[in-house]
Coordinates of C-alpha atoms and ligand atoms in Angstrom, one line a residue:
X1 CA -85.1 -129.1 -39.3
X2 CA -83.5 -127.7 -35.7
X3 CA -81.4 -130.3 -33.9
X4 CA -80.5 -128.0 -31.1
X5 CA -82.8 -129.7 -28.6
X6 CA -80.9 -133.0 -29.0
X7 CA -78.7 -133.6 -26.4
X8 CA -76.3 -136.6 -25.4
X9 CA -77.5 -139.3 -23.3
X10 CA -74.7 -140.3 -20.6
X11 CA -76.4 -143.0 -19.3
X12 CA -74.0 -145.6 -17.6
X13 CA -73.3 -148.7 -19.2
X14 CA -73.4 -147.3 -23.1
X15 CA -70.3 -148.4 -24.6
X16 CA -68.8 -147.1 -28.0
X17 CA -71.4 -145.5 -30.2
X18 CA -69.9 -145.7 -33.8
X19 CA -68.7 -143.0 -36.5
X20 CA -67.2 -139.7 -36.2
X21 CA -67.8 -137.2 -33.8
X22 CA -68.2 -133.6 -34.2
X23 CA -65.3 -131.3 -32.9
X24 CA -67.7 -128.5 -32.8
X25 CA -68.9 -127.6 -29.6
X26 CA -72.3 -128.5 -29.9
X27 CA -72.9 -132.0 -28.9
X28 CA -73.3 -135.2 -30.6
X29 CA -77.2 -135.8 -30.6
X30 CA -77.1 -139.7 -29.8
X31 CA -79.7 -142.1 -30.0
X32 CA -81.8 -143.8 -27.1
X33 CA -80.3 -147.2 -26.7
X34 CA -83.3 -149.2 -27.2
X35 CA -85.2 -149.2 -30.3
X36 CA -89.0 -149.5 -30.2
X37 CA -88.4 -152.6 -32.3
X38 CA -85.4 -154.1 -32.5
X39 CA -84.3 -154.5 -36.1
X40 CA -83.2 -157.8 -37.6
X41 CA -79.4 -157.7 -36.6
X42 CA -78.3 -157.7 -40.4
X43 CA -75.0 -158.9 -41.1
X44 CA -72.6 -156.1 -39.6
X45 CA -75.6 -153.7 -38.7
X46 CA -73.6 -151.4 -36.3
X47 CA -77.0 -150.0 -35.1
X48 CA -78.2 -153.2 -34.3
X49 CA -75.3 -154.5 -32.9
X50 CA -73.8 -151.5 -31.3
X51 CA -77.2 -150.7 -29.7
X52 CA -76.8 -148.8 -26.5
X53 CA -72.9 -148.1 -26.8
X54 CA -72.1 -144.4 -27.4
X55 CA -68.8 -142.3 -27.9
X56 CA -68.7 -139.4 -26.1
X57 CA -68.3 -135.8 -28.0
X58 CA -64.9 -135.0 -29.0
X59 CA -63.5 -138.6 -28.9
X60 CA -62.2 -139.3 -32.0
X61 CA -58.9 -139.2 -31.9
X62 CA -57.3 -140.4 -28.9
X63 CA -60.6 -141.5 -27.2
X64 CA -58.8 -142.2 -24.0
X65 CA -59.6 -139.7 -21.2
X66 CA -63.2 -141.1 -19.6
X67 CA -63.3 -144.6 -19.6
X68 CA -66.0 -145.1 -17.4
X69 CA -68.1 -143.5 -19.8
X70 CA -67.2 -146.1 -22.4
X71 CA -68.4 -148.9 -19.9
X72 CA -65.7 -150.9 -21.6
X73 CA -64.2 -151.8 -18.3
X74 CA -66.0 -154.4 -17.2
X75 CA -64.5 -157.9 -16.6
X76 CA -66.0 -159.7 -19.2
X77 CA -63.8 -157.3 -21.6
X78 CA -60.6 -157.2 -19.0
X79 CA -60.8 -160.9 -18.0
X80 CA -60.1 -162.1 -21.4
X81 CA -57.8 -165.1 -20.0
X82 CA -58.6 -167.8 -22.9
X83 CA -55.8 -169.2 -25.0
X84 CA -54.9 -167.0 -27.9
X85 CA -55.4 -168.4 -31.2
X86 CA -52.8 -169.1 -33.5
X87 CA -52.3 -168.0 -37.3
X88 CA -53.2 -170.8 -39.6
X89 CA -51.1 -169.7 -42.6
X90 CA -48.4 -167.5 -43.7
X91 CA -49.3 -164.1 -44.9
X92 CA -47.9 -164.7 -48.4
X93 CA -49.9 -167.9 -48.5
X94 CA -53.2 -166.3 -47.4
X95 CA -52.9 -163.5 -49.8
X96 CA -52.7 -166.0 -53.0
X97 CA -55.6 -168.1 -51.5
X98 CA -57.4 -165.0 -51.3
X99 CA -56.3 -163.5 -54.8
X100 CA -57.8 -167.1 -56.0
X101 CA -60.9 -166.9 -54.4
X102 CA -61.7 -163.6 -55.4
X103 CA -61.2 -164.4 -59.1
X104 CA -63.4 -167.3 -58.7
X105 CA -65.9 -165.4 -56.9
X106 CA -69.6 -165.7 -57.9
X107 CA -70.6 -162.8 -56.7
X108 CA -68.2 -159.5 -56.4
X109 CA -68.3 -157.8 -53.3
X110 CA -68.7 -153.9 -53.3
X111 CA -69.4 -151.3 -50.6
X112 CA -72.2 -148.9 -51.1
X113 CA -72.7 -145.7 -49.6
X114 CA -76.5 -143.9 -49.9
X115 CA -76.0 -140.3 -49.6
X116 CA -78.2 -137.2 -50.3
X117 CA -79.9 -134.0 -48.8
X118 CA -82.0 -134.7 -45.5
X119 CA -85.4 -136.5 -46.3
X120 CA -84.5 -137.4 -49.8
X121 CA -85.6 -140.7 -49.0
X122 CA -82.6 -142.3 -48.6
X123 CA -83.5 -144.9 -45.5
X124 CA -86.9 -145.6 -47.1
X125 CA -85.4 -146.5 -50.4
X126 CA -83.1 -148.8 -48.6
X127 CA -85.3 -150.1 -46.2
X128 CA -88.1 -150.7 -49.0
X129 CA -85.1 -152.5 -51.6
X130 CA -84.0 -154.7 -48.2
X131 CA -87.7 -155.7 -47.9
X132 CA -88.2 -156.5 -51.9
X133 CA -84.8 -158.3 -51.8
X134 CA -86.2 -160.5 -49.2
X135 CA -83.6 -159.0 -46.4
X136 CA -86.1 -157.2 -44.1
X137 CA -89.2 -159.7 -43.4
X138 CA -92.9 -159.2 -43.3
X139 CA -92.9 -159.4 -39.6
X140 CA -90.1 -156.7 -39.3
X141 CA -91.7 -154.9 -41.7
X142 CA -95.4 -155.2 -40.2
X143 CA -93.8 -154.3 -36.9
X144 CA -92.0 -151.2 -38.3
X145 CA -95.4 -149.8 -39.1
X146 CA -97.2 -150.5 -36.4
X147 CA -94.3 -148.9 -34.2
X148 CA -94.0 -145.8 -36.4
X149 CA -97.8 -145.0 -36.5
X150 CA -98.1 -145.2 -32.6
X151 CA -95.6 -142.3 -32.8
X152 CA -97.3 -140.4 -35.5
X153 CA -94.2 -141.0 -37.9
X154 CA -96.2 -143.6 -40.2
X155 CA -94.5 -142.1 -43.1
X156 CA -91.1 -143.6 -41.9
X157 CA -92.1 -146.9 -41.2
X158 CA -90.0 -148.1 -44.3
X159 CA -86.8 -145.9 -42.9
X160 CA -87.0 -147.6 -39.5
X161 CA -85.9 -150.4 -41.4
X162 CA -82.4 -148.6 -41.2
X163 CA -83.0 -146.4 -38.8
X164 CA -83.2 -148.4 -35.6
X165 CA -82.2 -146.2 -32.7
X166 CA -84.5 -144.2 -30.5
X167 CA -83.6 -140.2 -31.5
X168 CA -83.8 -141.3 -35.1
X169 CA -87.0 -142.5 -34.8
X170 CA -88.6 -140.1 -32.6
X171 CA -87.2 -137.3 -34.8
X172 CA -87.3 -139.5 -38.4
X173 CA -84.2 -138.4 -39.2
X174 CA -80.8 -140.2 -39.7
X175 CA -78.2 -139.5 -37.4
X176 CA -75.6 -142.2 -37.9
X177 CA -74.5 -144.7 -40.6
X178 CA -76.6 -147.8 -40.7
X179 CA -74.9 -150.9 -42.1
X180 CA -76.7 -153.7 -44.0
X181 CA -76.1 -156.5 -46.7
X182 CA -78.2 -157.6 -49.3
X183 CA -77.4 -159.6 -52.6
X184 CA -78.4 -158.9 -56.4
X185 CA -77.7 -161.8 -58.7
X186 CA -74.2 -160.9 -59.1
X187 CA -72.8 -158.4 -56.8
X188 CA -72.9 -158.7 -52.9
X189 CA -73.4 -155.3 -51.0
X190 CA -72.4 -153.7 -47.9
X191 CA -74.8 -151.1 -47.5
X192 CA -74.2 -147.7 -45.4
X193 CA -77.0 -146.0 -45.1
X194 CA -75.6 -142.0 -44.3
X195 CA -77.7 -139.0 -42.6
X196 CA -78.4 -136.2 -45.0
X197 CA -78.9 -133.6 -42.3
X198 CA -75.5 -131.3 -42.1
X199 CA -75.4 -131.4 -38.6
X200 CA -73.9 -135.3 -38.9
X201 CA -72.0 -134.7 -41.9
X202 CA -68.6 -136.5 -39.6
X203 CA -70.8 -139.6 -39.8
X204 CA -71.6 -139.3 -43.6
X205 CA -67.9 -138.9 -44.0
X206 CA -67.1 -141.8 -41.8
X207 CA -69.5 -144.0 -44.2
X208 CA -68.3 -142.7 -47.3
X209 CA -64.7 -143.4 -46.8
X210 CA -65.8 -147.0 -46.6
X211 CA -67.5 -147.1 -49.9
X212 CA -66.8 -148.1 -53.1
X213 CA -69.7 -146.6 -55.0
X214 CA -72.5 -144.2 -54.2
X215 CA -75.9 -143.8 -54.6
X216 CA -76.9 -140.1 -54.7
X217 CA -80.7 -139.9 -53.5
X218 CA -82.5 -136.4 -54.8
X219 CA -86.3 -135.8 -54.2
X220 CA -88.4 -134.9 -57.3
X221 CA -91.2 -132.8 -55.6
X222 CA -91.2 -129.3 -56.4
X223 CA -88.9 -127.1 -54.7
X224 CA -87.4 -130.2 -52.6
X225 CA -84.6 -130.9 -55.6
X226 CA -84.0 -127.5 -55.9
X227 CA -83.4 -126.9 -52.0
X228 CA -80.8 -129.9 -51.8
X229 CA -79.2 -128.9 -55.0
X230 CA -78.9 -124.7 -54.2
X231 CA -75.4 -123.6 -53.0
X232 CA -75.4 -125.2 -48.8
X233 CA -77.6 -128.2 -49.9
X234 CA -76.4 -131.8 -49.4
X235 CA -76.9 -132.8 -52.9
X236 CA -74.1 -131.0 -53.8
X237 CA -71.8 -131.2 -50.8
X238 CA -72.2 -135.1 -50.6
X239 CA -71.5 -135.6 -54.2
X240 CA -68.2 -133.5 -53.9
X241 CA -67.5 -135.6 -50.6
X242 CA -68.1 -138.9 -52.0
X243 CA -65.7 -137.9 -55.1
X244 CA -63.1 -136.2 -52.8
X245 CA -62.9 -139.8 -51.0
X246 CA -62.3 -141.6 -54.2
X247 CA -65.7 -142.9 -55.4
X248 CA -65.8 -142.8 -58.8
X249 CA -69.1 -144.3 -59.8
X250 CA -72.2 -142.7 -58.8
X251 CA -76.0 -143.4 -59.8
X252 CA -78.3 -140.8 -58.8
X253 CA -81.7 -142.2 -57.7
X254 CA -84.3 -139.4 -58.7
X255 CA -86.9 -140.3 -55.8
X256 CA -90.4 -139.4 -54.8
X257 CA -91.8 -139.8 -58.6
X258 CA -95.0 -140.4 -57.2
X259 CA -95.2 -136.6 -56.1
X260 CA -94.8 -135.2 -59.7
X261 CA -97.1 -137.7 -61.1
X262 CA -94.1 -139.6 -62.9
X263 CA -93.4 -136.5 -64.8
X264 CA -90.7 -137.1 -67.3
X265 CA -89.8 -133.5 -68.0
X266 CA -89.4 -133.2 -64.2
X267 CA -86.6 -136.2 -64.3
X268 CA -84.7 -134.9 -67.1
X269 CA -84.9 -131.3 -65.9
X270 CA -83.2 -132.4 -62.9
X271 CA -80.4 -134.8 -65.1
X272 CA -79.9 -131.9 -67.1
X273 CA -79.4 -129.3 -63.8
X274 CA -77.0 -132.0 -62.4
X275 CA -75.2 -133.3 -65.2
X276 CA -72.7 -130.5 -65.6
X277 CA -72.3 -130.3 -61.9
X278 CA -71.3 -133.9 -61.4
X279 CA -69.1 -133.9 -64.3
X280 CA -67.2 -130.5 -63.1
X281 CA -67.2 -132.7 -59.8
X282 CA -65.2 -135.3 -61.3
X283 CA -67.5 -137.9 -62.0
X284 CA -67.3 -139.5 -65.7
X285 CA -70.7 -139.1 -67.7
X286 CA -70.3 -142.8 -68.7
X287 CA -70.1 -143.8 -65.2
X288 CA -73.0 -141.9 -63.8
X289 CA -76.6 -143.0 -64.1
X290 CA -80.0 -141.3 -63.4
X291 CA -82.8 -144.0 -62.6
X292 CA -86.6 -142.6 -61.7
X293 CA -87.8 -144.4 -58.3
X294 CA -90.8 -144.0 -55.8
X295 CA -88.9 -145.6 -52.9
X296 CA -92.2 -145.7 -50.6
X297 CA -93.9 -147.5 -53.2
X298 CA -91.2 -149.5 -54.1
X299 CA -91.3 -148.5 -58.1
X300 CA -88.6 -149.2 -60.1
X301 CA -86.1 -150.5 -57.3
X302 CA -86.4 -154.3 -58.0
X303 CA -89.3 -154.0 -60.3
X304 CA -90.4 -151.5 -62.6
X305 CA -94.3 -152.1 -62.7
X306 CA -95.6 -148.5 -62.8
X307 CA -97.2 -148.0 -66.1
X308 CA -97.4 -144.3 -65.9
X309 CA -93.6 -144.5 -65.4
X310 CA -93.2 -147.4 -68.3
X311 CA -95.2 -144.8 -70.7
X312 CA -92.1 -143.4 -71.2
X313 CA -89.0 -145.1 -69.2
X314 CA -88.0 -148.6 -70.4
X315 CA -84.5 -148.3 -68.8
X316 CA -83.0 -150.5 -65.9
X317 CA -84.2 -151.0 -62.3
X318 CA -82.0 -149.8 -59.6
X319 CA -81.2 -153.5 -58.9
X320 CA -80.3 -153.9 -62.5
X321 CA -78.0 -151.1 -62.4
X322 CA -76.5 -152.3 -59.1
X323 CA -75.7 -155.5 -60.3
X324 CA -73.3 -154.2 -63.2
X325 CA -71.5 -152.0 -61.2
X326 CA -67.7 -152.2 -61.4
X327 CA -65.7 -153.8 -58.7
X328 CA -62.6 -152.0 -57.8
X329 CA -59.2 -154.0 -57.7
X330 CA -58.2 -154.2 -54.0
X331 CA -54.8 -153.7 -52.6
X332 CA -54.4 -157.0 -51.3
X333 CA -50.4 -156.9 -51.2
X334 CA -50.2 -153.5 -49.5
X335 CA -49.8 -153.9 -45.7
X336 CA -52.9 -154.0 -43.4
X337 CA -54.8 -150.9 -42.8
X338 CA -57.5 -151.1 -41.1
X339 CA -59.3 -147.7 -39.7
X340 CA -61.5 -148.2 -36.6
X341 CA -64.7 -147.0 -36.9
X342 CA -66.4 -148.5 -34.1
X343 CA -65.3 -149.5 -30.7
X344 CA -68.1 -152.1 -28.6
X345 CA -68.4 -154.8 -26.6
X346 CA -68.9 -158.4 -28.0
X347 CA -72.1 -160.1 -26.9
X348 CA -72.3 -163.5 -27.9
X349 CA -70.3 -166.6 -26.9
X350 CA -68.2 -166.2 -30.4
X351 CA -67.7 -162.4 -30.3
X352 CA -66.8 -162.2 -26.7
X353 CA -64.5 -159.3 -25.6
X354 CA -63.9 -155.8 -27.1
X355 CA -65.1 -155.8 -30.9
X356 CA -63.9 -153.0 -33.4
X357 CA -65.8 -152.7 -36.8
X358 CA -64.3 -151.0 -39.8
X359 CA -63.3 -151.6 -43.3
X360 CA -59.9 -152.9 -44.6
X361 CA -58.2 -150.4 -46.8
X362 CA -55.6 -152.6 -47.7
X363 CA -54.5 -156.0 -47.2
X364 CA -55.6 -158.7 -45.3
X365 CA -55.8 -160.1 -41.7
X366 CA -56.4 -163.7 -40.3
X367 CA -57.2 -165.0 -36.8
X368 CA -54.5 -165.4 -34.6
X369 CA -52.3 -162.3 -36.0
X370 CA -50.9 -159.9 -33.9
X371 CA -51.6 -156.4 -34.9
X372 CA -50.1 -152.8 -34.1
X373 CA -52.6 -150.2 -32.9
X374 CA -51.7 -146.9 -33.9
X375 CA -51.0 -144.3 -32.4
X376 CA -49.9 -146.2 -29.3
X377 CA -47.6 -148.6 -28.6
X378 CA -50.1 -151.2 -27.9
X379 CA -50.8 -154.6 -29.8
X380 CA -53.7 -157.3 -30.0
X381 CA -54.4 -160.5 -31.0
X382 CA -57.4 -161.2 -33.3
X383 CA -59.3 -163.8 -31.7
X384 CA -62.5 -163.9 -33.9
X385 CA -63.6 -162.3 -37.4
X386 CA -66.9 -161.5 -38.3
X387 CA -68.5 -160.9 -41.4
X388 CA -71.9 -160.4 -42.9
X389 CA -72.8 -162.0 -39.4
X390 CA -70.9 -165.1 -39.4
X391 CA -67.4 -165.8 -38.2
X392 CA -64.9 -166.4 -40.7
X393 CA -60.9 -167.1 -40.5
X394 CA -59.7 -164.3 -42.8
X395 CA -60.8 -161.2 -44.2
X396 CA -59.1 -158.8 -47.2
X397 CA -59.0 -155.6 -48.5
X398 CA -62.5 -153.7 -49.6
X399 CA -64.5 -155.7 -46.7
X400 CA -66.2 -154.3 -43.9
X401 CA -65.6 -156.7 -40.9
X402 CA -65.8 -156.7 -37.0
X403 CA -62.6 -157.9 -35.3
X404 CA -62.9 -159.3 -32.0
X405 CA -59.5 -158.7 -29.9
X406 CA -57.6 -160.2 -27.3
X407 CA -54.9 -159.1 -25.1
X408 CA -55.8 -155.4 -25.2
X409 CA -56.7 -153.1 -22.8
X410 CA -59.8 -151.0 -24.6
X411 CA -58.8 -148.0 -23.1
X412 CA -56.1 -148.4 -25.8
X413 CA -58.7 -148.4 -28.9
X414 CA -60.2 -145.2 -30.1
X415 CA -62.3 -144.7 -33.1
X416 CA -60.1 -143.4 -35.7
X417 CA -56.6 -145.3 -34.8
X418 CA -55.4 -147.7 -37.3
X419 CA -54.6 -151.4 -37.0
X420 CA -51.7 -152.7 -38.8
X421 CA -49.1 -155.3 -38.9
X422 CA -46.2 -155.2 -36.2
X423 CA -43.6 -155.3 -39.3
X424 CA -45.3 -152.3 -41.0
X425 CA -46.9 -149.5 -38.9
X426 CA -48.8 -146.9 -40.6
X427 CA -47.1 -143.7 -40.3
X428 CA -48.7 -140.9 -38.2
X429 CA -48.7 -137.4 -38.9
X430 CA -48.8 -134.1 -37.3
X431 CA -47.6 -131.6 -40.0
X432 CA -47.4 -132.6 -43.6
X433 CA -47.5 -131.7 -47.1
X434 CA -50.4 -132.3 -49.6
X435 CA -51.8 -131.4 -53.0
X436 CA -55.2 -129.7 -52.3
X437 CA -58.3 -128.9 -54.8
X438 CA -59.9 -126.0 -53.5
X439 CA -63.7 -126.2 -54.0
X440 CA -66.3 -123.6 -55.3
X441 CA -65.8 -121.4 -52.0
X442 CA -67.0 -118.1 -51.3
X443 CA -63.7 -116.6 -49.6
X444 CA -60.2 -117.5 -50.8
X445 CA -58.3 -119.7 -48.3
X446 CA -55.3 -118.3 -46.7
X447 CA -52.3 -119.2 -44.7
X448 CA -53.3 -120.1 -40.7
X449 CA -57.4 -119.8 -40.8
X450 CA -58.8 -122.6 -38.7
X451 CA -60.1 -125.6 -40.7
X452 CA -61.3 -128.8 -39.9
X453 CA -59.9 -131.9 -40.8
X454 CA -61.5 -135.1 -41.7
X455 CA -60.0 -138.5 -42.5
X456 CA -62.0 -141.8 -42.1
X457 CA -63.5 -141.1 -38.8
X458 CA -61.2 -138.8 -37.5
X459 CA -62.1 -135.3 -37.4
X460 CA -59.3 -132.9 -36.0
X461 CA -58.8 -129.0 -36.0
X462 CA -56.2 -128.1 -38.4
X463 CA -54.5 -125.1 -40.4
X464 CA -52.9 -124.7 -43.8
X465 CA -49.9 -123.5 -42.6
X466 CA -47.8 -122.8 -45.8
X467 CA -48.8 -122.0 -49.1
X468 CA -46.0 -123.3 -51.1
X469 CA -47.1 -123.0 -54.5
X470 CA -50.2 -123.1 -57.0
X471 CA -49.9 -126.0 -59.8
X472 CA -51.2 -125.9 -63.3
X473 CA -50.5 -129.3 -65.6
X474 CA -48.1 -130.6 -62.9
X475 CA -46.1 -127.6 -62.9
X476 CA -45.5 -124.7 -60.4
X477 CA -47.4 -121.8 -61.8
X478 CA -46.9 -119.5 -58.7
X479 CA -45.1 -120.1 -55.6
X480 CA -45.8 -119.0 -52.4
X481 CA -49.0 -117.7 -53.1
X482 CA -50.9 -115.2 -50.7
X483 CA -54.4 -117.1 -51.3
X484 CA -55.9 -119.8 -52.7
X485 CA -59.1 -119.1 -54.9
X486 CA -61.7 -121.8 -55.7
X487 CA -60.8 -124.3 -58.2
X488 CA -56.8 -124.3 -58.0
X489 CA -54.9 -126.9 -57.2
X490 CA -51.9 -126.2 -54.7
X491 CA -48.9 -127.5 -52.9
X492 CA -49.6 -127.0 -49.1
X493 CA -48.1 -127.6 -45.8
X494 CA -51.1 -128.9 -43.2
X495 CA -50.7 -128.6 -39.4
X496 CA -53.0 -130.1 -37.0
X497 CA -54.0 -128.3 -34.1
X498 CA -55.3 -129.2 -30.9
X499 CA -58.8 -129.3 -30.0
X500 CA -59.9 -125.9 -28.4
X501 CA -61.9 -127.8 -25.7
X502 CA -59.1 -129.9 -25.1
X503 CA -56.8 -129.6 -22.0
X504 CA -53.8 -130.6 -23.8
X505 CA -51.8 -128.3 -26.0
X506 CA -50.1 -131.1 -27.8
X507 CA -51.1 -131.4 -31.5
X508 CA -53.1 -134.5 -32.1
X509 CA -51.2 -137.0 -34.4
X510 CA -53.1 -139.3 -36.5
X511 CA -52.2 -142.3 -38.9
X512 CA -51.8 -141.1 -42.8
X513 CA -50.0 -142.5 -45.4
X514 CA -49.1 -140.9 -48.7
X515 CA -51.9 -141.2 -51.3
X516 CA -49.6 -142.5 -53.9
X517 CA -48.6 -145.2 -51.4
X518 CA -52.3 -146.0 -50.2
X519 CA -55.0 -144.1 -51.9
X520 CA -57.7 -144.8 -49.2
X521 CA -55.1 -143.7 -46.4
X522 CA -53.8 -141.0 -47.9
X523 CA -57.5 -139.1 -48.7
X524 CA -58.6 -136.3 -46.7
X525 CA -61.4 -133.2 -46.6
X526 CA -61.1 -129.9 -45.4
X527 CA -63.8 -128.4 -44.0
X528 CA -64.6 -124.6 -42.7
X529 CA -67.9 -123.4 -40.9
X530 CA -69.8 -126.1 -42.2
X531 CA -68.8 -125.9 -45.6
X532 CA -66.1 -128.6 -47.8
X533 CA -63.7 -126.4 -48.8
X534 CA -61.3 -128.8 -50.4
X535 CA -60.1 -132.2 -51.1
X536 CA -56.8 -133.3 -50.3
X537 CA -54.0 -135.9 -51.3
X538 CA -51.6 -136.5 -48.6
X539 CA -48.0 -136.3 -49.9
X540 CA -45.1 -136.9 -47.3
X541 CA -44.7 -136.0 -43.7
X542 CA -43.1 -132.4 -43.0
X543 CA -40.0 -131.6 -40.8
Ligands
GTP1 P1 -82.3 -138.6 -43.9 O1 -81.3 -139.7 -43.5 O2 -82.6 -137.9 -42.3 O3 -81.5 -137.4 -44.2 O4 -83.7 -138.3 -44.5 P2 -83.8 -139.9 -45.7 O5 -83.1 -139.3 -47.0 O6 -83.7 -141.2 -45.1 O7 -85.5 -139.6 -45.7 P3 -86.9 -140.4 -45.0 O8 -85.9 -142.2 -45.7 O9 -86.0 -140.9 -43.7 O10 -87.7 -140.4 -45.7 C1 -88.2 -138.8 -45.5 C2 -89.5 -138.8 -45.9 O11 -89.7 -138.9 -47.4 C3 -90.4 -139.7 -45.1 O12 -91.5 -139.3 -44.9 C4 -90.8 -141.0 -46.2 O13 -92.1 -141.4 -45.9 C5 -90.7 -140.0 -47.5 N1 -90.8 -140.5 -48.8 C6 -89.5 -141.0 -49.0 N2 -89.6 -141.8 -50.3 C7 -90.7 -141.5 -50.8 C8 -91.6 -141.6 -52.1 O14 -91.0 -142.3 -52.7 N3 -92.6 -140.7 -52.1 C9 -93.1 -140.0 -51.1 N4 -94.2 -139.6 -51.6 N5 -92.5 -139.8 -50.3 C10 -91.2 -140.6 -49.9
MG2 MG1 -82.2 -141.5 -43.5

């Protein structure tokens, strides 16, 4: 599929579109603001909520120079003269309260990212599942069927449940992360449906960095599984990316089983091909589950009633598997770290003013709290917190929430910035030491070559400014190596560079924390020429 024809639509009155933006020179394709059928505003559904909000290309770090494009300077946002809310609890009390609540919670919260090669059926699968679990109504489903038929894309009717924006629907491809929610008997999921096309990998990374768990969808059709799993295919790339971003549990959904007549052999061949690769990528075999499904017909998602499948498969449905996934321990005691993945304008009475969305990597936040925004010297007060379409008085690590902020000019809010407590700001880095694991790359890494660094929704040019040592079994195996070959662990120094298109010659700064202090804030990816080349753990700032 070629996307060169896609061009951003710089229509006026568009506010900030969510997610990371490419540093490459090709423009970020952006969807038309009004979907043919407005999807149900799912809790935290960024697509539905941010409908019509756009981020211009290359506005990830320090998105401040052309605010007219963002449309955030309107009166409603600036003239926020309402009295500021007060904090209702001391921080320590709040943490204790949340710990108690989490212990007693009937349904544990988990964030799930759905990844995989383009057209594997990710959006169809999740659209179908939302429908089967009652989170997408018959009315919406019928409207999507009619709408997609009208534009000659009827096979994408279920995907329209998540692919809400114009360009996605016209082209039958997911471009941006869609966020939604669903519950199983024992778990409450935040769903992040990622794009599979390699042009939109920055968006996929932004979504994957907010997830505890991944569902990797592969297409069982003849030749299609192979296309995704061959070198350069996104099945491989996405598995490596989610693992490098800290996801340990993986469900592999072997989809379109209808196309292969529910063949047990095909399912087992796919399993056998993938297992060694996934294990080598760092997924423990006991935490990796394969499940045969057919998204379009809804087979083995919530119900496993296809006779041809039942003839050889008596394992769990996808929902059964999801209902038993592990729930990670949340770093509630650590200082708040809330990387902003989107900036938008609140549209309702409770959510007026400027809103940001993202996931708390650590800590807690409450209404009335004054927060620092980094990079920069600005602060803002949390006026409202919204979780799953409801306002709540506080939120905690692991939760995806929207925060509506008071006392801040939106010019100071950018995608990739981090909100933190006044007393405990996140460090900023331009040059730092890190440990890296070099992936299976064709050409070794050398010092000075241009790379792209991905950290949450930030995407900035960088280089390996020093190759300090190759590490083996925790000790230096080779000091000052000239190159880093595939598969090695190494200690390096990384320096961020000013984007080539930028008029500024100053190197950018991004909020980063050593991985041993805050895992989610210290995990980084390095890419080169459209390929992920290394997983990185930040160690310390370099002089
Ligand atoms: P991107 O997000 O663009 O990477 O694609 P995707 O993985 O979300 O795929 P999407 O859900 O858009 O579906 C792609 C095509 O596969 C559509 O035409 C679907 O109808 C088709 N499809 C999805 N699931 C199934 C299935 O179970 N069986 C069959 N036969 N086709 C399916
Ligand atoms: Mg999709």
